[in-house]
């Protein structure tokens, strides 16, 4: 007797859907033909099929996908966009009201900044300028929505010589194929990454069906190569000619028997080991590795035998050519990292690479919601246009009766009209829909107040509101934890690409540990926070810096904390008077107010009488009246 195998994997929560997998647990080939392509590795087929199912729910097409499995009533199913609302809500809360690039040490307290603080402030300003030019806010939303809805998002960076800045692009995770070996840790940074997809045939342009693959790979620094062609005329990269050795004497002639290979400017060759090293601007020690880029295309008809995306034969590939004429066949990018950032929606399990969609655990609830919405729609039809039964001797069973407002029926002897009331069923179905919505919200940790389905007047107090947001706080904290390191890595790559591109504005810059700070996401009582800050600063319980920071986090329109503090101090004349009384130093008081101290007039010296005896004028002694009597 054969036993059925139960496979538990990262996308096992989709096994309940008949359209997702067959008896062997593999995706349905009719529903997911792209996942079953011969070049897609078997371990990636379930992932690609899961992405398509999740995208169908997000776009109200889950019923259309279910029809492929033989569900004859799927076309009648109502989908009202509940999954999309969950995705948008989760994304909005994890991003917060604003996103800010920050560098520790860039904000100082107004005193003379140290060289490290000056460098941090400079890098922060340069990164914010890059984010503005590259429309980072829009790219952020594009990638985050894919991460929240599909479970994964992917960024790809590249240096653009024309724009003189790193460009940022967002890719669908279905095109992303990292190479993770059996002994590799899936949570570590992959050293070989593919982006691959099929290009359909285009008879009008004479193009056949193709596969395009873009590959980034870390490997040892190799001898320099240049663009060329092979014997068939195909554009490839070829090794440069070996330079002739320079022989000065007999001793050097012995060393010149093994000539050094052609090197990229700046590389160093070690004859003893045969290794080539390169000094990068962001490393203290020379490195032996670099990143190579390959952009190749294959005809589907040329792919024979058991191959996958990682083992496509390069002998049959056609390599792309960059705008500057460089052939993208193992092109040395002169960087020691793969400029790709994979963004998981959740913290991956140990030794795993992929995240999980926000919809993953509640898809069955959404199926129940779609069924209840369909039943409610049918019940509302019978409630709005009730079913009538006309009886009596004069009723002609062959006659058709039309029901409309103001319609009158003439009934014969013993005639009557019976109405079938389905409003109670409709009310019960609507209550069931609300129960399912609450179940989905609870399981997804998105409370009603976060979804906007609760009446603010029904909230008893702010404390009760804060307690109800507890599950959301835990959800956002976990999702932001999965993102913190990824965005720090992305900003580190941006800095290194600027240095590799030798941009003039980045000359002399030391890379800094930048991060992306997400703003608050919960509703705040601005009036209460303003009162707290006012009392705290006035009673000297809170510093002015802390108070301004609290106001910024509450959503007050303060762009720069230090500038706001200087504005407040420039009008605090009472505090300046107290400072003058305490220090008696006009320069410090003027600096506090942001003004220039007035120049103090010189005090004239005191003129003392010349030294003499103790007699009064006119020879009078002490205590005697001068001559002439009386007071003078």
mmCIF file of N, CA, C and O in Angstrom, residues 501-557:
data_model
loop_
_atom_site.group_PDB
_atom_site.id
_atom_site.type_symbol
_atom_site.label_atom_id
_atom_site.label_comp_id
_atom_site.label_asym_id
_atom_site.label_seq_id
_atom_site.Cartn_x
_atom_site.Cartn_y
_atom_site.Cartn_z
ATOM 1 N N UNK A 501 32.545 55.241 -9.280
ATOM 2 C CA UNK A 501 32.355 56.102 -10.439
ATOM 3 C C UNK A 501 33.160 57.370 -10.406
ATOM 4 O O UNK A 501 33.127 58.149 -11.368
ATOM 5 N N UNK A 502 33.886 57.624 -9.274
ATOM 6 C CA UNK A 502 34.755 58.794 -9.127
ATOM 7 C C UNK A 502 34.004 60.093 -9.366
ATOM 8 O O UNK A 502 34.448 60.975 -10.104
ATOM 9 N N UNK A 503 32.854 60.208 -8.720
ATOM 10 C CA UNK A 503 32.077 61.436 -8.809
ATOM 11 C C UNK A 503 32.789 62.543 -8.041
ATOM 12 O O UNK A 503 33.280 62.339 -6.931
ATOM 13 N N UNK A 504 32.818 63.728 -8.628
ATOM 14 C CA UNK A 504 33.579 64.822 -8.021
ATOM 15 C C UNK A 504 33.011 65.246 -6.670
ATOM 16 O O UNK A 504 33.768 65.626 -5.767
ATOM 17 N N UNK A 505 31.682 65.198 -6.509
ATOM 18 C CA UNK A 505 31.091 65.611 -5.232
ATOM 19 C C UNK A 505 31.440 64.655 -4.102
ATOM 20 O O UNK A 505 31.334 65.009 -2.929
ATOM 21 N N UNK A 506 31.851 63.424 -4.454
ATOM 22 C CA UNK A 506 32.158 62.421 -3.443
ATOM 23 C C UNK A 506 33.657 62.277 -3.220
ATOM 24 O O UNK A 506 34.091 61.320 -2.559
ATOM 25 N N UNK A 507 34.443 63.176 -3.764
ATOM 26 C CA UNK A 507 35.888 63.103 -3.582
ATOM 27 C C UNK A 507 36.229 63.314 -2.100
ATOM 28 O O UNK A 507 35.762 64.266 -1.465
ATOM 29 N N UNK A 508 37.020 62.423 -1.560
ATOM 30 C CA UNK A 508 37.426 62.519 -0.164
ATOM 31 C C UNK A 508 36.387 62.069 0.837
ATOM 32 O O UNK A 508 36.576 62.242 2.042
ATOM 33 N N UNK A 509 35.300 61.467 0.362
ATOM 34 C CA UNK A 509 34.229 61.028 1.255
ATOM 35 C C UNK A 509 34.554 59.653 1.826
ATOM 36 O O UNK A 509 35.011 58.759 1.109
ATOM 37 N N UNK A 510 34.319 59.484 3.112
ATOM 38 C CA UNK A 510 34.436 58.188 3.765
ATOM 39 C C UNK A 510 33.040 57.600 3.920
ATOM 40 O O UNK A 510 32.156 58.254 4.483
ATOM 41 N N UNK A 511 32.769 56.393 3.420
ATOM 42 C CA UNK A 511 31.417 55.818 3.542
ATOM 43 C C UNK A 511 30.971 55.750 4.997
ATOM 44 O O UNK A 511 31.754 55.439 5.895
ATOM 45 N N UNK A 512 29.694 56.054 5.201
ATOM 46 C CA UNK A 512 29.109 56.079 6.531
ATOM 47 C C UNK A 512 28.003 55.028 6.645
ATOM 48 O O UNK A 512 27.439 54.583 5.644
ATOM 49 N N UNK A 513 27.694 54.660 7.873
ATOM 50 C CA UNK A 513 26.639 53.670 8.140
ATOM 51 C C UNK A 513 25.282 54.363 8.105
ATOM 52 O O UNK A 513 24.718 54.715 9.145
ATOM 53 N N UNK A 514 24.762 54.572 6.917
ATOM 54 C CA UNK A 514 23.469 55.238 6.760
ATOM 55 C C UNK A 514 22.339 54.237 6.929
ATOM 56 O O UNK A 514 22.505 53.026 6.743
ATOM 57 N N UNK A 515 21.167 54.727 7.275
ATOM 58 C CA UNK A 515 19.989 53.887 7.433
ATOM 59 C C UNK A 515 18.753 54.656 6.990
ATOM 60 O O UNK A 515 18.774 55.884 6.878
ATOM 61 N N UNK A 516 17.688 53.908 6.719
ATOM 62 C CA UNK A 516 16.407 54.493 6.329
ATOM 63 C C UNK A 516 15.481 54.434 7.533
ATOM 64 O O UNK A 516 15.144 53.354 8.022
ATOM 65 N N UNK A 517 15.086 55.613 8.034
ATOM 66 C CA UNK A 517 14.216 55.702 9.206
ATOM 67 C C UNK A 517 12.772 55.852 8.741
ATOM 68 O O UNK A 517 12.452 56.720 7.919
ATOM 69 N N UNK A 518 11.895 54.984 9.258
ATOM 70 C CA UNK A 518 10.474 55.039 8.936
ATOM 71 C C UNK A 518 9.754 55.895 9.966
ATOM 72 O O UNK A 518 10.059 55.850 11.161
ATOM 73 N N UNK A 519 8.774 56.657 9.504
ATOM 74 C CA UNK A 519 8.029 57.545 10.380
ATOM 75 C C UNK A 519 6.963 56.821 11.176
ATOM 76 O O UNK A 519 6.739 55.615 11.024
ATOM 77 N N UNK A 520 6.266 57.557 12.047
ATOM 78 C CA UNK A 520 5.193 56.942 12.849
ATOM 79 C C UNK A 520 4.035 56.506 11.959
ATOM 80 O O UNK A 520 3.797 57.060 10.893
ATOM 81 N N UNK A 521 3.297 55.515 12.428
ATOM 82 C CA UNK A 521 2.197 54.953 11.647
ATOM 83 C C UNK A 521 0.880 54.951 12.406
ATOM 84 O O UNK A 521 -0.177 54.767 11.815
ATOM 85 N N UNK A 522 0.918 55.137 13.725
ATOM 86 C CA UNK A 522 -0.313 55.124 14.513
ATOM 87 C C UNK A 522 -0.860 56.533 14.655
ATOM 88 O O UNK A 522 -0.101 57.512 14.638
ATOM 89 N N UNK A 523 -2.174 56.690 14.796
ATOM 90 C CA UNK A 523 -2.737 58.030 15.005
ATOM 91 C C UNK A 523 -2.271 58.602 16.334
ATOM 92 O O UNK A 523 -2.139 57.899 17.329
ATOM 93 N N UNK A 524 -1.994 59.886 16.355
ATOM 94 C CA UNK A 524 -1.495 60.554 17.553
ATOM 95 C C UNK A 524 -2.389 61.731 17.913
ATOM 96 O O UNK A 524 -2.974 62.378 17.040
ATOM 97 N N UNK A 525 -2.479 62.013 19.211
ATOM 98 C CA UNK A 525 -3.214 63.172 19.721
ATOM 99 C C UNK A 525 -2.233 64.335 19.791
ATOM 100 O O UNK A 525 -1.473 64.485 20.750
ATOM 101 N N UNK A 526 -2.220 65.170 18.742
ATOM 102 C CA UNK A 526 -1.235 66.238 18.672
ATOM 103 C C UNK A 526 -1.392 67.240 19.810
ATOM 104 O O UNK A 526 -0.405 67.748 20.343
ATOM 105 N N UNK A 527 -2.629 67.527 20.188
ATOM 106 C CA UNK A 527 -2.850 68.493 21.250
ATOM 107 C C UNK A 527 -2.272 67.990 22.572
ATOM 108 O O UNK A 527 -1.624 68.744 23.315
ATOM 109 N N UNK A 528 -2.472 66.701 22.863
ATOM 110 C CA UNK A 528 -1.942 66.147 24.112
ATOM 111 C C UNK A 528 -0.417 66.160 24.109
ATOM 112 O O UNK A 528 0.225 66.483 25.111
ATOM 113 N N UNK A 529 0.192 65.821 22.981
ATOM 114 C CA UNK A 529 1.655 65.819 22.908
ATOM 115 C C UNK A 529 2.199 67.237 23.010
ATOM 116 O O UNK A 529 3.232 67.479 23.659
ATOM 117 N N UNK A 530 1.519 68.189 22.402
ATOM 118 C CA UNK A 530 1.962 69.579 22.499
ATOM 119 C C UNK A 530 1.930 70.059 23.946
ATOM 120 O O UNK A 530 2.855 70.750 24.408
ATOM 121 N N UNK A 531 0.895 69.686 24.687
ATOM 122 C CA UNK A 531 0.820 70.064 26.096
ATOM 123 C C UNK A 531 1.923 69.382 26.908
ATOM 124 O O UNK A 531 2.543 70.003 27.789
ATOM 125 N N UNK A 532 2.197 68.116 26.618
ATOM 126 C CA UNK A 532 3.263 67.417 27.315
ATOM 127 C C UNK A 532 4.614 68.087 27.080
ATOM 128 O O UNK A 532 5.394 68.297 28.021
ATOM 129 N N UNK A 533 4.881 68.435 25.836
ATOM 130 C CA UNK A 533 6.165 69.075 25.526
ATOM 131 C C UNK A 533 6.253 70.455 26.182
ATOM 132 O O UNK A 533 7.290 70.818 26.758
ATOM 133 N N UNK A 534 5.159 71.227 26.133
ATOM 134 C CA UNK A 534 5.177 72.572 26.716
ATOM 135 C C UNK A 534 5.447 72.520 28.213
ATOM 136 O O UNK A 534 6.302 73.256 28.728
ATOM 137 N N UNK A 535 4.741 71.638 28.906
ATOM 138 C CA UNK A 535 4.935 71.533 30.354
ATOM 139 C C UNK A 535 6.314 70.973 30.681
ATOM 140 O O UNK A 535 7.005 71.452 31.589
ATOM 141 N N UNK A 536 6.748 69.948 29.925
ATOM 142 C CA UNK A 536 8.041 69.333 30.200
ATOM 143 C C UNK A 536 9.199 70.279 30.004
ATOM 144 O O UNK A 536 10.130 70.321 30.820
ATOM 145 N N UNK A 537 9.182 71.064 28.929
ATOM 146 C CA UNK A 537 10.262 72.019 28.682
ATOM 147 C C UNK A 537 10.195 73.169 29.670
ATOM 148 O O UNK A 537 11.217 73.638 30.180
ATOM 149 N N UNK A 538 8.978 73.650 29.975
ATOM 150 C CA UNK A 538 8.837 74.774 30.903
ATOM 151 C C UNK A 538 9.273 74.393 32.315
ATOM 152 O O UNK A 538 9.875 75.212 33.026
ATOM 153 N N UNK A 539 8.993 73.160 32.739
ATOM 154 C CA UNK A 539 9.378 72.709 34.081
ATOM 155 C C UNK A 539 10.785 72.096 34.107
ATOM 156 O O UNK A 539 11.197 71.573 35.142
ATOM 157 N N UNK A 540 11.491 72.175 32.982
ATOM 158 C CA UNK A 540 12.858 71.666 32.884
ATOM 159 C C UNK A 540 12.939 70.161 33.138
ATOM 160 O O UNK A 540 13.958 69.656 33.616
ATOM 161 N N UNK A 541 11.852 69.445 32.795
ATOM 162 C CA UNK A 541 11.862 67.984 32.854
ATOM 163 C C UNK A 541 12.351 67.404 31.529
ATOM 164 O O UNK A 541 13.009 66.366 31.498
ATOM 165 N N UNK A 542 12.031 68.094 30.438
ATOM 166 C CA UNK A 542 12.478 67.713 29.110
ATOM 167 C C UNK A 542 13.388 68.793 28.550
ATOM 168 O O UNK A 542 13.165 69.989 28.798
ATOM 169 N N UNK A 543 14.402 68.385 27.811
ATOM 170 C CA UNK A 543 15.227 69.354 27.107
ATOM 171 C C UNK A 543 14.487 69.845 25.877
ATOM 172 O O UNK A 543 13.563 69.189 25.378
ATOM 173 N N UNK A 544 14.905 70.993 25.378
ATOM 174 C CA UNK A 544 14.271 71.541 24.192
ATOM 175 C C UNK A 544 14.492 70.620 22.994
ATOM 176 O O UNK A 544 13.596 70.461 22.151
ATOM 177 N N UNK A 545 15.675 69.981 22.930
ATOM 178 C CA UNK A 545 15.951 69.066 21.823
ATOM 179 C C UNK A 545 14.994 67.871 21.842
ATOM 180 O O UNK A 545 14.459 67.473 20.804
ATOM 181 N N UNK A 546 14.769 67.309 23.028
ATOM 182 C CA UNK A 546 13.854 66.169 23.130
ATOM 183 C C UNK A 546 12.426 66.588 22.794
ATOM 184 O O UNK A 546 11.680 65.849 22.134
ATOM 185 N N UNK A 547 12.027 67.767 23.233
ATOM 186 C CA UNK A 547 10.678 68.244 22.945
ATOM 187 C C UNK A 547 10.438 68.419 21.458
ATOM 188 O O UNK A 547 9.382 68.022 20.935
ATOM 189 N N UNK A 548 11.408 69.017 20.756
ATOM 190 C CA UNK A 548 11.248 69.196 19.316
ATOM 191 C C UNK A 548 11.197 67.847 18.609
ATOM 192 O O UNK A 548 10.425 67.647 17.666
ATOM 193 N N UNK A 549 11.991 66.880 19.080
ATOM 194 C CA UNK A 549 11.967 65.543 18.479
ATOM 195 C C UNK A 549 10.601 64.893 18.667
ATOM 196 O O UNK A 549 10.071 64.241 17.756
ATOM 197 N N UNK A 550 9.989 65.061 19.862
ATOM 198 C CA UNK A 550 8.656 64.505 20.094
ATOM 199 C C UNK A 550 7.632 65.142 19.165
ATOM 200 O O UNK A 550 6.737 64.457 18.646
ATOM 201 N N UNK A 551 7.750 66.440 18.931
ATOM 202 C CA UNK A 551 6.808 67.107 18.033
ATOM 203 C C UNK A 551 6.968 66.610 16.595
ATOM 204 O O UNK A 551 5.977 66.448 15.877
ATOM 205 N N UNK A 552 8.207 66.370 16.170
ATOM 206 C CA UNK A 552 8.423 65.855 14.821
ATOM 207 C C UNK A 552 7.816 64.466 14.663
ATOM 208 O O UNK A 552 7.192 64.160 13.648
ATOM 209 N N UNK A 553 7.995 63.614 15.681
ATOM 210 C CA UNK A 553 7.439 62.267 15.610
ATOM 211 C C UNK A 553 5.917 62.282 15.634
ATOM 212 O O UNK A 553 5.272 61.366 15.120
ATOM 213 N N UNK A 554 5.321 63.327 16.216
ATOM 214 C CA UNK A 554 3.869 63.430 16.260
ATOM 215 C C UNK A 554 3.276 63.963 14.968
ATOM 216 O O UNK A 554 2.053 63.990 14.806
ATOM 217 N N UNK A 555 4.131 64.401 14.045
ATOM 218 C CA UNK A 555 3.637 64.856 12.754
ATOM 219 C C UNK A 555 3.559 66.352 12.587
ATOM 220 O O UNK A 555 2.979 66.833 11.608
ATOM 221 N N UNK A 556 4.153 67.130 13.489
ATOM 222 C CA UNK A 556 4.172 68.577 13.320
ATOM 223 C C UNK A 556 5.105 68.933 12.157
ATOM 224 O O UNK A 556 6.132 68.264 11.942
ATOM 225 N N UNK A 557 4.782 69.997 11.395
ATOM 226 C CA UNK A 557 5.577 70.323 10.184
ATOM 227 C C UNK A 557 6.920 70.961 10.530
ATOM 228 O O UNK A 557 7.142 72.156 10.317
#
